[in-house]
Amino acid sequence: VVFLQQDAAGVSLIFDMPLLDGVVEVQISSQPTFTDAAWQPLVTILPLSGPFNGGVLYLRFRDQAQHMSESIQLQLPYQLFLPVINR
């Protein structure tokens, strides 16, 4: 399970580590091809830096035997469209 957290420090991904037992690396990209992303160690909290492609992130995981998961698409929820108020 992956959660998003946004606070004054920025945006972070929070991984539910017991559910990811055996997974050792994650790849996070703004592109579905992952051409702009390197594999990185999987940690509980992973700070993110943008920009993101339309508020979408793509993730995939890898275990020690180099087995790779299918990619998942994560829509960042902090995009807000506020109405214009005329006074």
mmCIF file of N, CA and C in Angstrom:
data_model
loop_
_atom_site.group_PDB
_atom_site.id
_atom_site.type_symbol
_atom_site.label_atom_id
_atom_site.label_comp_id
_atom_site.label_asym_id
_atom_site.label_seq_id
_atom_site.Cartn_x
_atom_site.Cartn_y
_atom_site.Cartn_z
ATOM 1 N N VAL A 1 0.858 -1.173 0.000
ATOM 2 C CA VAL A 1 0.000 0.000 0.000
ATOM 3 C C VAL A 1 0.898 1.227 0.000
ATOM 4 N N VAL A 2 0.532 2.207 -0.798
ATOM 5 C CA VAL A 2 1.292 3.448 -0.906
ATOM 6 C C VAL A 2 0.382 4.601 -0.514
ATOM 7 N N PHE A 3 0.874 5.458 0.345
ATOM 8 C CA PHE A 3 0.130 6.644 0.757
ATOM 9 C C PHE A 3 0.914 7.880 0.343
ATOM 10 N N LEU A 4 0.193 8.968 0.097
ATOM 11 C CA LEU A 4 0.827 10.254 -0.173
ATOM 12 C C LEU A 4 0.649 11.145 1.035
ATOM 13 N N GLN A 5 1.695 11.877 1.375
ATOM 14 C CA GLN A 5 1.623 12.826 2.475
ATOM 15 C C GLN A 5 2.117 14.160 1.959
ATOM 16 N N GLN A 6 1.357 15.210 2.221
ATOM 17 C CA GLN A 6 1.804 16.545 1.860
ATOM 18 C C GLN A 6 1.817 17.393 3.122
ATOM 19 N N ASP A 7 2.943 18.048 3.358
ATOM 20 C CA ASP A 7 3.064 18.945 4.497
ATOM 21 C C ASP A 7 3.959 20.109 4.100
ATOM 22 N N ALA A 8 4.374 20.909 5.061
ATOM 23 C CA ALA A 8 5.191 22.085 4.769
ATOM 24 C C ALA A 8 6.523 21.713 4.117
ATOM 25 N N ALA A 9 7.009 20.501 4.386
ATOM 26 C CA ALA A 9 8.286 20.051 3.812
ATOM 27 C C ALA A 9 8.148 19.607 2.364
ATOM 28 N N GLY A 10 6.940 19.357 1.892
ATOM 29 C CA GLY A 10 6.715 18.908 0.518
ATOM 30 C C GLY A 10 5.855 17.669 0.467
ATOM 31 N N VAL A 11 6.044 16.879 -0.581
ATOM 32 C CA VAL A 11 5.246 15.673 -0.797
ATOM 33 C C VAL A 11 6.135 14.452 -0.611
ATOM 34 N N SER A 12 5.607 13.448 0.082
ATOM 35 C CA SER A 12 6.339 12.206 0.306
ATOM 36 C C SER A 12 5.441 11.019 0.002
ATOM 37 N N LEU A 13 6.058 9.935 -0.448
ATOM 38 C CA LEU A 13 5.376 8.649 -0.553
ATOM 39 C C LEU A 13 5.662 7.878 0.725
ATOM 40 N N ILE A 14 4.625 7.258 1.282
ATOM 41 C CA ILE A 14 4.784 6.438 2.476
ATOM 42 C C ILE A 14 4.385 5.022 2.104
ATOM 43 N N PHE A 15 5.286 4.079 2.292
ATOM 44 C CA PHE A 15 5.057 2.691 1.907
ATOM 45 C C PHE A 15 4.721 1.860 3.135
ATOM 46 N N ASP A 16 3.701 1.015 3.018
ATOM 47 C CA ASP A 16 3.346 0.062 4.072
ATOM 48 C C ASP A 16 4.285 -1.124 3.916
ATOM 49 N N MET A 17 5.388 -1.103 4.643
ATOM 50 C CA MET A 17 6.469 -2.056 4.437
ATOM 51 C C MET A 17 6.092 -3.520 4.655
ATOM 52 N N PRO A 18 5.277 -3.889 5.663
ATOM 53 C CA PRO A 18 4.943 -5.318 5.793
ATOM 54 C C PRO A 18 4.257 -5.898 4.558
ATOM 55 N N LEU A 19 3.469 -5.090 3.857
ATOM 56 C CA LEU A 19 2.809 -5.578 2.652
ATOM 57 C C LEU A 19 3.770 -5.696 1.483
ATOM 58 N N LEU A 20 4.920 -5.067 1.583
ATOM 59 C CA LEU A 20 5.918 -5.104 0.515
ATOM 60 C C LEU A 20 7.093 -5.998 0.900
ATOM 61 N N ASP A 21 6.830 -7.017 1.688
ATOM 62 C CA ASP A 21 7.865 -7.934 2.156
ATOM 63 C C ASP A 21 8.614 -8.547 0.968
ATOM 64 N N GLY A 22 9.924 -8.458 0.990
ATOM 65 C CA GLY A 22 10.739 -9.009 -0.086
ATOM 66 C C GLY A 22 11.101 -8.000 -1.152
ATOM 67 N N VAL A 23 10.394 -6.888 -1.210
ATOM 68 C CA VAL A 23 10.688 -5.845 -2.190
ATOM 69 C C VAL A 23 11.840 -5.004 -1.649
ATOM 70 N N VAL A 24 12.836 -4.753 -2.482
ATOM 71 C CA VAL A 24 14.004 -4.007 -2.023
ATOM 72 C C VAL A 24 14.218 -2.685 -2.753
ATOM 73 N N GLU A 25 13.616 -2.514 -3.940
ATOM 74 C CA GLU A 25 13.823 -1.288 -4.710
ATOM 75 C C GLU A 25 12.519 -0.798 -5.308
ATOM 76 N N VAL A 26 12.486 0.505 -5.560
ATOM 77 C CA VAL A 26 11.339 1.141 -6.200
ATOM 78 C C VAL A 26 11.856 2.062 -7.293
ATOM 79 N N GLN A 27 11.062 2.190 -8.332
ATOM 80 C CA GLN A 27 11.364 3.121 -9.411
ATOM 81 C C GLN A 27 10.158 4.043 -9.531
ATOM 82 N N ILE A 28 10.404 5.347 -9.486
ATOM 83 C CA ILE A 28 9.334 6.343 -9.518
ATOM 84 C C ILE A 28 9.606 7.273 -10.682
ATOM 85 N N SER A 29 8.581 7.480 -11.501
ATOM 86 C CA SER A 29 8.775 8.265 -12.708
ATOM 87 C C SER A 29 7.558 9.132 -12.996
ATOM 88 N N SER A 30 7.790 10.194 -13.735
ATOM 89 C CA SER A 30 6.686 11.010 -14.239
ATOM 90 C C SER A 30 6.254 10.530 -15.626
ATOM 91 N N GLN A 31 6.961 9.541 -16.165
ATOM 92 C CA GLN A 31 6.671 9.001 -17.495
ATOM 93 C C GLN A 31 6.384 7.497 -17.392
ATOM 94 N N PRO A 32 5.415 6.986 -18.153
ATOM 95 C CA PRO A 32 5.109 5.557 -18.085
ATOM 96 C C PRO A 32 6.225 4.658 -18.622
ATOM 97 N N THR A 33 7.173 5.232 -19.338
ATOM 98 C CA THR A 33 8.296 4.457 -19.879
ATOM 99 C C THR A 33 9.440 4.314 -18.881
ATOM 100 N N PHE A 34 9.431 5.085 -17.798
ATOM 101 C CA PHE A 34 10.460 5.076 -16.757
ATOM 102 C C PHE A 34 11.837 5.470 -17.279
ATOM 103 N N THR A 35 11.912 6.143 -18.413
ATOM 104 C CA THR A 35 13.218 6.527 -18.966
ATOM 105 C C THR A 35 13.918 7.575 -18.114
ATOM 106 N N ASP A 36 13.179 8.302 -17.283
ATOM 107 C CA ASP A 36 13.777 9.357 -16.464
ATOM 108 C C ASP A 36 14.023 8.919 -15.018
ATOM 109 N N ALA A 37 13.941 7.609 -14.737
ATOM 110 C CA ALA A 37 13.994 7.155 -13.341
ATOM 111 C C ALA A 37 15.009 6.042 -13.134
ATOM 112 N N ALA A 38 15.727 6.156 -12.038
ATOM 113 C CA ALA A 38 16.664 5.109 -11.621
ATOM 114 C C ALA A 38 16.033 4.297 -10.500
ATOM 115 N N TRP A 39 16.481 3.068 -10.332
ATOM 116 C CA TRP A 39 16.048 2.258 -9.200
ATOM 117 C C TRP A 39 16.668 2.840 -7.938
ATOM 118 N N GLN A 40 15.881 2.857 -6.858
ATOM 119 C CA GLN A 40 16.389 3.336 -5.579
ATOM 120 C C GLN A 40 15.930 2.429 -4.453
ATOM 121 N N PRO A 41 16.676 2.384 -3.359
ATOM 122 C CA PRO A 41 16.275 1.514 -2.253
ATOM 123 C C PRO A 41 14.898 1.891 -1.729
ATOM 124 N N LEU A 42 14.112 0.901 -1.385
ATOM 125 C CA LEU A 42 12.780 1.130 -0.841
ATOM 126 C C LEU A 42 12.904 1.449 0.645
ATOM 127 N N VAL A 43 12.434 2.603 1.027
ATOM 128 C CA VAL A 43 12.418 3.042 2.421
ATOM 129 C C VAL A 43 10.979 3.377 2.797
ATOM 130 N N THR A 44 10.718 3.491 4.093
ATOM 131 C CA THR A 44 9.349 3.730 4.556
ATOM 132 C C THR A 44 8.792 5.048 4.035
ATOM 133 N N ILE A 45 9.571 6.119 4.135
ATOM 134 C CA ILE A 45 9.131 7.435 3.673
ATOM 135 C C ILE A 45 10.120 7.930 2.635
ATOM 136 N N LEU A 46 9.592 8.293 1.463
ATOM 137 C CA LEU A 46 10.434 8.726 0.355
ATOM 138 C C LEU A 46 9.976 10.107 -0.115
ATOM 139 N N PRO A 47 10.756 11.162 0.174
ATOM 140 C CA PRO A 47 10.392 12.505 -0.295
ATOM 141 C C PRO A 47 10.429 12.570 -1.826
ATOM 142 N N LEU A 48 9.524 13.338 -2.390
ATOM 143 C CA LEU A 48 9.432 13.491 -3.844
ATOM 144 C C LEU A 48 9.798 14.907 -4.248
ATOM 145 N N SER A 49 10.287 15.024 -5.468
ATOM 146 C CA SER A 49 10.497 16.341 -6.052
ATOM 147 C C SER A 49 9.876 16.329 -7.441
ATOM 148 N N GLY A 50 9.265 17.423 -7.829
ATOM 149 C CA GLY A 50 8.574 17.514 -9.112
ATOM 150 C C GLY A 50 9.499 18.078 -10.165
ATOM 151 N N PRO A 51 8.988 18.474 -11.287
ATOM 152 C CA PRO A 51 7.564 18.496 -11.618
ATOM 153 C C PRO A 51 7.042 17.117 -12.032
ATOM 154 N N PHE A 52 5.757 16.958 -11.927
ATOM 155 C CA PHE A 52 5.120 15.707 -12.284
ATOM 156 C C PHE A 52 4.272 15.913 -13.532
ATOM 157 N N ASN A 53 4.155 14.890 -14.322
ATOM 158 C CA ASN A 53 3.442 14.920 -15.589
ATOM 159 C C ASN A 53 1.936 14.948 -15.345
ATOM 160 N N GLY A 54 1.368 16.140 -15.216
ATOM 161 C CA GLY A 54 -0.070 16.257 -15.015
ATOM 162 C C GLY A 54 -0.522 15.705 -13.672
ATOM 163 N N GLY A 55 0.358 15.694 -12.669
ATOM 164 C CA GLY A 55 -0.011 15.181 -11.359
ATOM 165 C C GLY A 55 -0.048 13.674 -11.285
ATOM 166 N N VAL A 56 0.644 12.994 -12.205
ATOM 167 C CA VAL A 56 0.637 11.532 -12.240
ATOM 168 C C VAL A 56 2.052 11.010 -11.993
ATOM 169 N N LEU A 57 2.138 9.987 -11.152
ATOM 170 C CA LEU A 57 3.388 9.272 -10.936
ATOM 171 C C LEU A 57 3.207 7.823 -11.346
ATOM 172 N N TYR A 58 4.274 7.218 -11.819
ATOM 173 C CA TYR A 58 4.283 5.804 -12.156
ATOM 174 C C TYR A 58 5.299 5.126 -11.246
ATOM 175 N N LEU A 59 4.906 3.997 -10.672
ATOM 176 C CA LEU A 59 5.773 3.265 -9.753
ATOM 177 C C LEU A 59 5.864 1.812 -10.193
ATOM 178 N N ARG A 60 7.026 1.219 -9.942
ATOM 179 C CA ARG A 60 7.168 -0.224 -10.052
ATOM 180 C C ARG A 60 8.215 -0.670 -9.038
ATOM 181 N N PHE A 61 8.152 -1.944 -8.686
ATOM 182 C CA PHE A 61 8.953 -2.473 -7.599
ATOM 183 C C PHE A 61 9.786 -3.653 -8.087
ATOM 184 N N ARG A 62 10.878 -3.939 -7.355
ATOM 185 C CA ARG A 62 11.768 -5.039 -7.723
ATOM 186 C C ARG A 62 12.257 -5.726 -6.449
ATOM 187 N N ASP A 63 12.356 -7.061 -6.506
ATOM 188 C CA ASP A 63 12.860 -7.810 -5.349
ATOM 189 C C ASP A 63 14.337 -8.141 -5.548
ATOM 190 N N GLN A 64 14.918 -8.862 -4.589
ATOM 191 C CA GLN A 64 16.343 -9.184 -4.644
ATOM 192 C C GLN A 64 16.710 -10.054 -5.839
ATOM 193 N N ALA A 65 15.772 -10.842 -6.334
ATOM 194 C CA ALA A 65 16.024 -11.708 -7.487
ATOM 195 C C ALA A 65 15.802 -10.970 -8.810
ATOM 196 N N GLN A 66 15.599 -9.650 -8.746
ATOM 197 C CA GLN A 66 15.391 -8.799 -9.926
ATOM 198 C C GLN A 66 14.042 -9.015 -10.603
ATOM 199 N N HIS A 67 13.066 -9.625 -9.923
ATOM 200 C CA HIS A 67 11.707 -9.738 -10.465
ATOM 201 C C HIS A 67 11.032 -8.382 -10.337
ATOM 202 N N MET A 68 10.480 -7.902 -11.427
ATOM 203 C CA MET A 68 9.895 -6.576 -11.473
ATOM 204 C C MET A 68 8.371 -6.665 -11.516
ATOM 205 N N SER A 69 7.723 -5.758 -10.795
ATOM 206 C CA SER A 69 6.260 -5.701 -10.798
ATOM 207 C C SER A 69 5.758 -4.979 -12.043
ATOM 208 N N GLU A 70 4.474 -5.088 -12.274
ATOM 209 C CA GLU A 70 3.817 -4.242 -13.270
ATOM 210 C C GLU A 70 3.849 -2.811 -12.744
ATOM 211 N N SER A 71 3.782 -1.833 -13.622
ATOM 212 C CA SER A 71 3.769 -0.452 -13.155
ATOM 213 C C SER A 71 2.375 -0.086 -12.665
ATOM 214 N N ILE A 72 2.348 0.804 -11.691
ATOM 215 C CA ILE A 72 1.077 1.338 -11.211
ATOM 216 C C ILE A 72 1.086 2.838 -11.421
ATOM 217 N N GLN A 73 -0.081 3.386 -11.622
ATOM 218 C CA GLN A 73 -0.231 4.822 -11.839
ATOM 219 C C GLN A 73 -0.835 5.429 -10.581
ATOM 220 N N LEU A 74 -0.246 6.500 -10.116
ATOM 221 C CA LEU A 74 -0.685 7.157 -8.896
ATOM 222 C C LEU A 74 -1.021 8.600 -9.225
ATOM 223 N N GLN A 75 -2.271 8.981 -9.024
ATOM 224 C CA GLN A 75 -2.715 10.359 -9.265
ATOM 225 C C GLN A 75 -2.475 11.162 -7.997
ATOM 226 N N LEU A 76 -1.712 12.213 -8.115
ATOM 227 C CA LEU A 76 -1.437 13.036 -6.943
ATOM 228 C C LEU A 76 -2.698 13.826 -6.578
ATOM 229 N N PRO A 77 -3.136 13.725 -5.317
ATOM 230 C CA PRO A 77 -4.418 14.308 -4.922
ATOM 231 C C PRO A 77 -4.374 15.774 -4.548
ATOM 232 N N TYR A 78 -3.219 16.395 -4.573
ATOM 233 C CA TYR A 78 -3.176 17.761 -4.080
ATOM 234 C C TYR A 78 -3.431 18.816 -5.150
ATOM 235 N N GLN A 79 -3.891 18.416 -6.326
ATOM 236 C CA GLN A 79 -4.241 19.389 -7.341
ATOM 237 C C GLN A 79 -5.656 19.892 -7.064
ATOM 238 N N LEU A 80 -5.770 21.171 -6.802
ATOM 239 C CA LEU A 80 -7.069 21.755 -6.486
ATOM 240 C C LEU A 80 -7.391 22.822 -7.518
ATOM 241 N N PHE A 81 -8.635 22.872 -7.919
ATOM 242 C CA PHE A 81 -9.113 23.904 -8.819
ATOM 243 C C PHE A 81 -10.154 24.704 -8.052
ATOM 244 N N LEU A 82 -9.784 25.921 -7.710
ATOM 245 C CA LEU A 82 -10.664 26.753 -6.901
ATOM 246 C C LEU A 82 -11.524 27.631 -7.784
ATOM 247 N N PRO A 83 -12.765 27.886 -7.370
ATOM 248 C CA PRO A 83 -13.624 28.757 -8.168
ATOM 249 C C PRO A 83 -13.192 30.216 -8.031
ATOM 250 N N VAL A 84 -13.467 30.987 -9.037
ATOM 251 C CA VAL A 84 -13.196 32.425 -8.998
ATOM 252 C C VAL A 84 -14.365 33.092 -8.281
ATOM 253 N N ILE A 85 -14.033 33.964 -7.351
ATOM 254 C CA ILE A 85 -15.065 34.677 -6.606
ATOM 255 C C ILE A 85 -15.000 36.148 -6.981
ATOM 256 N N ASN A 86 -16.093 36.646 -7.530
ATOM 257 C CA ASN A 86 -16.176 38.062 -7.890
ATOM 258 C C ASN A 86 -16.771 38.834 -6.728
ATOM 259 N N ARG A 87 -16.173 39.969 -6.438
ATOM 260 C CA ARG A 87 -16.701 40.809 -5.342
ATOM 261 C C ARG A 87 -17.290 42.073 -5.887
#
